[in-house]
Short mmCIF file of C-alpha atoms and ligand atoms in Angstrom, two decimals:
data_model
loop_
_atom_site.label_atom_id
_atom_site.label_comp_id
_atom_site.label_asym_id
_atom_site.label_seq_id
_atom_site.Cartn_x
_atom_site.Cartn_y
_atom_site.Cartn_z
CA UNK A 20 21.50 114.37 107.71
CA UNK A 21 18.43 116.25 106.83
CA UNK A 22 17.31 118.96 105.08
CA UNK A 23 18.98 122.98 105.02
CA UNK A 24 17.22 125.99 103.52
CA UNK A 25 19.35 129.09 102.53
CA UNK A 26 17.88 132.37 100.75
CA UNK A 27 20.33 134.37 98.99
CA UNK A 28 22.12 131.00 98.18
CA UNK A 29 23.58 131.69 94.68
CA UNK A 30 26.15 134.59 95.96
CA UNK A 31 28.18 135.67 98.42
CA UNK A 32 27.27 134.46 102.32
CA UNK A 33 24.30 132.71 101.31
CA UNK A 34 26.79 131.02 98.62
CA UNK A 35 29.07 130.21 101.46
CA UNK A 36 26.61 129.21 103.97
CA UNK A 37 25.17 126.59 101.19
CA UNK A 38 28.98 124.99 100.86
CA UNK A 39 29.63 124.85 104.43
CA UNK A 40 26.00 122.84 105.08
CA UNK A 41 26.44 120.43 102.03
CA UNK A 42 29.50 119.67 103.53
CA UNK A 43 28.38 118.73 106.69
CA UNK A 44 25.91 116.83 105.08
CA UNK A 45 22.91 118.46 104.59
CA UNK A 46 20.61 118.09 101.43
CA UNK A 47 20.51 122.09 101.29
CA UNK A 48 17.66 123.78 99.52
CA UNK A 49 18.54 126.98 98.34
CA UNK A 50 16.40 130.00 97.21
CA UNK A 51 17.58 132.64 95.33
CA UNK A 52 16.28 134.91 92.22
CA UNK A 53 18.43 132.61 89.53
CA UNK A 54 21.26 129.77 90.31
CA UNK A 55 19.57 128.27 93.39
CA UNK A 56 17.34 125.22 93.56
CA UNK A 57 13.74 127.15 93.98
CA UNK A 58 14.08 130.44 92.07
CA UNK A 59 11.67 132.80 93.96
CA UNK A 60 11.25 136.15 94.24
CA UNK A 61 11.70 137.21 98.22
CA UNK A 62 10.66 140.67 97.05
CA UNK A 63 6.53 139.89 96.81
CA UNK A 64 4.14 138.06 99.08
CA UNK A 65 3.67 135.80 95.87
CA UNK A 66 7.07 135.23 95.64
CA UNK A 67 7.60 134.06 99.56
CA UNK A 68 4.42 131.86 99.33
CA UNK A 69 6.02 130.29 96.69
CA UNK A 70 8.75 129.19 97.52
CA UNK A 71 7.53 128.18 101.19
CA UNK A 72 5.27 125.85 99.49
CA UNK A 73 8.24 124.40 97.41
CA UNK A 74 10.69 123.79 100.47
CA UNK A 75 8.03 122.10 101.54
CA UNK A 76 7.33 119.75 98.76
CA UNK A 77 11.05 119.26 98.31
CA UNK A 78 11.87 118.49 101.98
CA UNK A 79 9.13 116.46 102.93
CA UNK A 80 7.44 118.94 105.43
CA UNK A 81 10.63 118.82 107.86
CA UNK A 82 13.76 121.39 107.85
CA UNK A 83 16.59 121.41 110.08
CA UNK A 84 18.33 124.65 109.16
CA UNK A 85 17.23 127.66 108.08
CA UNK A 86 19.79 130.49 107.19
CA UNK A 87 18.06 133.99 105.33
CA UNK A 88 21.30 135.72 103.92
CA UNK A 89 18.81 137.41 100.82
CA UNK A 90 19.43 141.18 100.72
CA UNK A 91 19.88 144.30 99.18
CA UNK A 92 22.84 146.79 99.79
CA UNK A 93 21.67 150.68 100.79
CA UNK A 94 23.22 151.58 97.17
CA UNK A 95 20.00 150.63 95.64
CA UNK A 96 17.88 153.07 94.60
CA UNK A 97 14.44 151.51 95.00
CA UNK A 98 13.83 151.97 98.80
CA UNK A 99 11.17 149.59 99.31
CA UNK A 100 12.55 147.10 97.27
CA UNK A 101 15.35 147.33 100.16
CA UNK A 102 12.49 146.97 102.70
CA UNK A 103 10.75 144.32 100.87
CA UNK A 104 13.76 142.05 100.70
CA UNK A 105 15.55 142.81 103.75
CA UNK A 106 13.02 142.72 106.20
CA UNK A 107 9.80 140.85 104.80
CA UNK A 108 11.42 138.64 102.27
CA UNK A 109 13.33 137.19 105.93
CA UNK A 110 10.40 137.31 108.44
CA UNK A 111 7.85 135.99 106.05
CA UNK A 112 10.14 133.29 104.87
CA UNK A 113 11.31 132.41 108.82
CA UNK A 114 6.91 132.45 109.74
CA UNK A 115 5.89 130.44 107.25
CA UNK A 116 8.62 127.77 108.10
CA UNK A 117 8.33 127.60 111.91
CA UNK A 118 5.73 124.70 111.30
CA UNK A 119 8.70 122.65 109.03
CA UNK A 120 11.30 123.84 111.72
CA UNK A 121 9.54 122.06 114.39
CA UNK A 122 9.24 118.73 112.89
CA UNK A 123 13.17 119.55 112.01
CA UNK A 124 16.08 117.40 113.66
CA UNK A 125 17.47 119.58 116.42
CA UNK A 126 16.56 122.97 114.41
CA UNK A 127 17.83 125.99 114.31
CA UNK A 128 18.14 129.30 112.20
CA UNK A 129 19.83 132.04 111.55
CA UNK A 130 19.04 135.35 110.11
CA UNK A 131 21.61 138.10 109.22
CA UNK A 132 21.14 141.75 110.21
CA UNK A 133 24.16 143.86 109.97
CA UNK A 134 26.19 145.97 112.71
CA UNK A 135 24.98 148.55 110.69
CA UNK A 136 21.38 147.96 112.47
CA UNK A 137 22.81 150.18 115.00
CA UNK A 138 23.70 153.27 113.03
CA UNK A 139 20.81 155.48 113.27
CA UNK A 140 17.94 156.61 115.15
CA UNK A 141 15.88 153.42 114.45
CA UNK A 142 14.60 152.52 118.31
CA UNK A 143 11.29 154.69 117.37
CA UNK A 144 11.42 155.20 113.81
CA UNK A 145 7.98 155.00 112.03
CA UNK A 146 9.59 152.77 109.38
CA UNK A 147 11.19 150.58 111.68
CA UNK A 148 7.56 150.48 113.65
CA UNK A 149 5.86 149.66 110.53
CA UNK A 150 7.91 146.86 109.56
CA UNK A 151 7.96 145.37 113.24
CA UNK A 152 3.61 145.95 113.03
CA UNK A 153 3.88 143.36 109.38
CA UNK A 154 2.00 146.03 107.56
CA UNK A 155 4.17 146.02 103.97
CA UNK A 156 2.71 149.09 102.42
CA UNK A 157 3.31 151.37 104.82
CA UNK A 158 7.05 150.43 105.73
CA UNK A 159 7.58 150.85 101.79
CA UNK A 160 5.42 154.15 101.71
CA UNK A 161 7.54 155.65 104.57
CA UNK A 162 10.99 154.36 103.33
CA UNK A 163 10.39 155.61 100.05
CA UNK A 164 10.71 159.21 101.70
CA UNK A 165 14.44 158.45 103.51
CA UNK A 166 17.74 157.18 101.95
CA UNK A 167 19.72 153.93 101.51
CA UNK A 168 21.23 154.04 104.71
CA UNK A 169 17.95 154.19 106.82
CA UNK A 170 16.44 151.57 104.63
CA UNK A 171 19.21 149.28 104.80
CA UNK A 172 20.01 150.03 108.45
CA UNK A 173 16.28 150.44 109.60
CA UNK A 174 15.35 147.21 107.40
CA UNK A 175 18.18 144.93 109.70
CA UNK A 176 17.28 146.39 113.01
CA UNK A 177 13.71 145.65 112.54
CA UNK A 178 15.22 142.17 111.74
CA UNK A 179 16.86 141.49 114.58
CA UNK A 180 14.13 142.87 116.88
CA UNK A 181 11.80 140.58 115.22
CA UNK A 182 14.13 137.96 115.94
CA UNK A 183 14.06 138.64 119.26
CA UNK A 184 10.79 138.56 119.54
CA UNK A 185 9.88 135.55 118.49
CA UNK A 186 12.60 134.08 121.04
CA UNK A 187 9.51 132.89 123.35
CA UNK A 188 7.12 130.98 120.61
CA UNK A 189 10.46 129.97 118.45
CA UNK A 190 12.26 128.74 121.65
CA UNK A 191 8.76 126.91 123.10
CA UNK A 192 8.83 124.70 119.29
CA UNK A 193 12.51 123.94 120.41
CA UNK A 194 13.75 126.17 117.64
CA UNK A 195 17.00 127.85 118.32
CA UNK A 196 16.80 131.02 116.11
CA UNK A 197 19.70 133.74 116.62
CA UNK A 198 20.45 136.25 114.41
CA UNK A 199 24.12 137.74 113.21
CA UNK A 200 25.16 140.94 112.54
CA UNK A 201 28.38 141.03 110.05
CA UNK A 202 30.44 144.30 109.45
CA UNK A 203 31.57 144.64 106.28
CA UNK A 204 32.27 140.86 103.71
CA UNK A 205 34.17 140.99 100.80
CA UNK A 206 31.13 139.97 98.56
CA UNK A 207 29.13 141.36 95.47
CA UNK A 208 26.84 143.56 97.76
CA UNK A 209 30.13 145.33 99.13
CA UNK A 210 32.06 145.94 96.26
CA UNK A 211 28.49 147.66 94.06
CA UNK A 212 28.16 150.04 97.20
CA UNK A 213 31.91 150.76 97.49
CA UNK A 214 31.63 151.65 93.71
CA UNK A 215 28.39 154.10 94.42
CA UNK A 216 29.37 158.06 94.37
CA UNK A 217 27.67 158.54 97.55
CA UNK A 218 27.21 155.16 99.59
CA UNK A 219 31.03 154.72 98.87
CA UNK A 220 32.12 157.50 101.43
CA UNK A 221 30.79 155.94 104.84
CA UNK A 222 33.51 152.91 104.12
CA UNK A 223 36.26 155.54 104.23
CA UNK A 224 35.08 156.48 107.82
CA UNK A 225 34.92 152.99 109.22
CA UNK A 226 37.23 151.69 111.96
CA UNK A 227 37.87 148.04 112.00
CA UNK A 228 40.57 147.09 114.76
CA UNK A 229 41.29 143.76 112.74
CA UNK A 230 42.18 146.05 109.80
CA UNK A 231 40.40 144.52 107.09
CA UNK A 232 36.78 143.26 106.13
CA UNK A 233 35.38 140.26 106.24
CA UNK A 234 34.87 137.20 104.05
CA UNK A 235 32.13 135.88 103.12
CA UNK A 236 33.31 132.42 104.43
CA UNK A 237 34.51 133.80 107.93
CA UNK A 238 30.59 134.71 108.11
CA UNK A 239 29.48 131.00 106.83
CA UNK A 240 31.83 129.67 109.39
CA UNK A 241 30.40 131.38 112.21
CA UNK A 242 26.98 130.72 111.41
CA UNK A 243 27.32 127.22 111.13
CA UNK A 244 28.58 127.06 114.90
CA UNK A 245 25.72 128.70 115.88
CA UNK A 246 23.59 126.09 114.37
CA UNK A 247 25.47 123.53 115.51
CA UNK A 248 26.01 121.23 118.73
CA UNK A 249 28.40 123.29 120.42
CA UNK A 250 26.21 126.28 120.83
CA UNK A 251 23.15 124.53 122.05
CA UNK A 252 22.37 127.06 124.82
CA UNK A 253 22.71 130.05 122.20
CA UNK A 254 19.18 131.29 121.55
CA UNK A 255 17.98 134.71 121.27
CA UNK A 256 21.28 136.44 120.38
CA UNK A 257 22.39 138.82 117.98
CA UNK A 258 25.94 138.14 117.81
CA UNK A 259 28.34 141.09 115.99
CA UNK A 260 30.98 139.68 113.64
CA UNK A 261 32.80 142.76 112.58
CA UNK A 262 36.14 142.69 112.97
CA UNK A 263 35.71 145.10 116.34
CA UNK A 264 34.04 147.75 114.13
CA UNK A 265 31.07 148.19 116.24
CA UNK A 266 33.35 148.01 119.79
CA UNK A 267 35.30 150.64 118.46
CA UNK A 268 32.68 152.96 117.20
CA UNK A 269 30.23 152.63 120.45
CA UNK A 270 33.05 151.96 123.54
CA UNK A 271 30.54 152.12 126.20
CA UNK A 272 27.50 151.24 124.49
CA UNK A 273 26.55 147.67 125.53
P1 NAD B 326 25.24 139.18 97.80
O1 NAD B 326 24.74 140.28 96.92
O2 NAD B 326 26.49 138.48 97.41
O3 NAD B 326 24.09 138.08 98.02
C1 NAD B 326 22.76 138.43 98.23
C2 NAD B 326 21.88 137.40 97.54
O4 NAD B 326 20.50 137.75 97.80
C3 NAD B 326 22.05 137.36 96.01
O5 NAD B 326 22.30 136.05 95.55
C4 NAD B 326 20.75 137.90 95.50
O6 NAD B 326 20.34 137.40 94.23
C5 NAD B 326 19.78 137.49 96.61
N1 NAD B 326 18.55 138.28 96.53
C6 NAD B 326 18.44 139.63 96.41
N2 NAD B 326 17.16 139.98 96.22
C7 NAD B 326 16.43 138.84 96.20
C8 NAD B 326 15.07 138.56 96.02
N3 NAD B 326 14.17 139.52 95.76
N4 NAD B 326 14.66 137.27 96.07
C9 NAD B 326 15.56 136.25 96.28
N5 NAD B 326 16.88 136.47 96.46
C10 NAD B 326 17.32 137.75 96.40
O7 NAD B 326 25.39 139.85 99.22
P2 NAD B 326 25.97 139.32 100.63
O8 NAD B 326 26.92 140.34 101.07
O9 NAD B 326 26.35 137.92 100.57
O10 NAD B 326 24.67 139.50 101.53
C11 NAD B 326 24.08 138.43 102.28
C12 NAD B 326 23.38 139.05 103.48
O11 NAD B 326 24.37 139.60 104.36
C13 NAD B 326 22.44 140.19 103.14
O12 NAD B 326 21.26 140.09 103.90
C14 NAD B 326 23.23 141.44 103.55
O13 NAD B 326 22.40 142.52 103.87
C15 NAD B 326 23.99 140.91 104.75
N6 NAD B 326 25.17 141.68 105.11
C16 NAD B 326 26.19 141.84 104.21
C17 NAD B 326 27.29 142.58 104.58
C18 NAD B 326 28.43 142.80 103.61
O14 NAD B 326 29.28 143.68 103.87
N7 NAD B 326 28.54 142.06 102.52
C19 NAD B 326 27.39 143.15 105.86
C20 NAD B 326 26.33 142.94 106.75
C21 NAD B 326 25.23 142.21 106.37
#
């Protein structure tokens, strides 16, 4: 098998994501702050050009996967650190690899947004706008005006947008590239916002039909299907993994 590149590998999904590929055989490359094999950090343009140029050197020139789990939780208070992570330290990453993907075996990737994309007024928002335009300084300039929840939720809709859009140019390299949007995973990120004073309360108001979160290995599980052989025709999609959460707060929204 060939090579797999996961951001955010050292916790949680990403952590997950890496096991599940290295057991189906894939020499997985991960990138994360510490613990991963290229320590980068997704947060700066420095930081992504880095460690694009060292997936490179260590896989030849040719990836077949390409999973970006890296993020930050809406607890945080640095806003456009939020931004910078969530939305560039993903699209700059996914770019500047389309070129590896290509030569890839059957490629695909997979970014994860959250079915919190949804909840808020993000179709026009300026920050949302700026982040879908690339321009860096501005999305972080506007964010740093709003709260956690319109970073983190304006930061993942952005993301999948962007995902979509590339659906044309990623599909015509014979890229399959889908995003996922998880409800809330038992992982690190969960438990520091369940522990904030204020982010804490909007779990309380949640209704998940399944009647429990997540794990971070349901996620993995999922994502490798969608990279795999028996979802060949998937390409494009968003797909919501959130125990009904979403279907149950928007009924008729489709
Ligand atoms: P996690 O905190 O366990 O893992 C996130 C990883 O990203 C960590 O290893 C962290 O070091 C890494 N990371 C953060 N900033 C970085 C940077 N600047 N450079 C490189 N790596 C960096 O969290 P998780 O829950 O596994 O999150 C994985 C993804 O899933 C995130 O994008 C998150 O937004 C998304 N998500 C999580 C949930 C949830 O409830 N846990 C729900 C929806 C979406």
């Amino acid at each position: 098998m060939g090579h797999a590149v996961v951001t955010g590998s050292a916790s949680g999904i990403g952590a997950a994501v890496a096991a599940g590929l290295r057991k189906e055989g894939f020499d997985v490359i991960g990138i994360d702050l510490k613990g991963a094999e290229i320590e980068a950090d997704l947060s700066s343009h420095d930081g992504r050009r880095d460690a694009i140029k060292a997936v490179i050197g260590a896989s030849g020139g040719a990836i077949d996967r390409l999973v970006l789990c890296a993020g930050l939780g809406s607890h945080l208070e640095d806003l456009p650190l939020i931004a910078s992570v969530n939305y560039f330290g993903a699209i700059e990453l996914l770019d500047g690899l389309q070129g590896a993907l290509k030569r890839g075996n059957e490629p695909a990737a997979v970014a994860i947004s959250s079915n919190s994309a949804r909840f808020g007024p993000f179709d026009d928002h300026p920050f949302v706008l700026a982040c879908l335009e690339g321009d860096e300084s501005r999305a972080r300039e506007i964010i740093a005006g709003e709260n956690g929840f319109i970073a983190y939720g304006g930061s993942k809709h952005a993301l999948a947008r962007a995902l979509r859009r590339r659906s044309k140019t990623f599909g015509a390299d014979g890229i399959r590239l889908n995003g996922i949007a998880p409800g809330p995973t038992e992982t690190a990120m969960l438990q520091s916002t369940r522990e904030h004073p204020i982010y804490s309360k909007g779990f309380d108001a949640l209704e998940i039909p399944v009647g429990r979160y997540g794990t971070a290995e349901e996620i993995a599980d999922f994502i490798l299907l969608m990279m795999g052989p028996k979802a060949a025709f998937m390409h494009g999609s968003i797909v919501y993994l959130d125990g009904g959460n979403d279907a149950a707060t928007f009924p008729d929204r489709f």
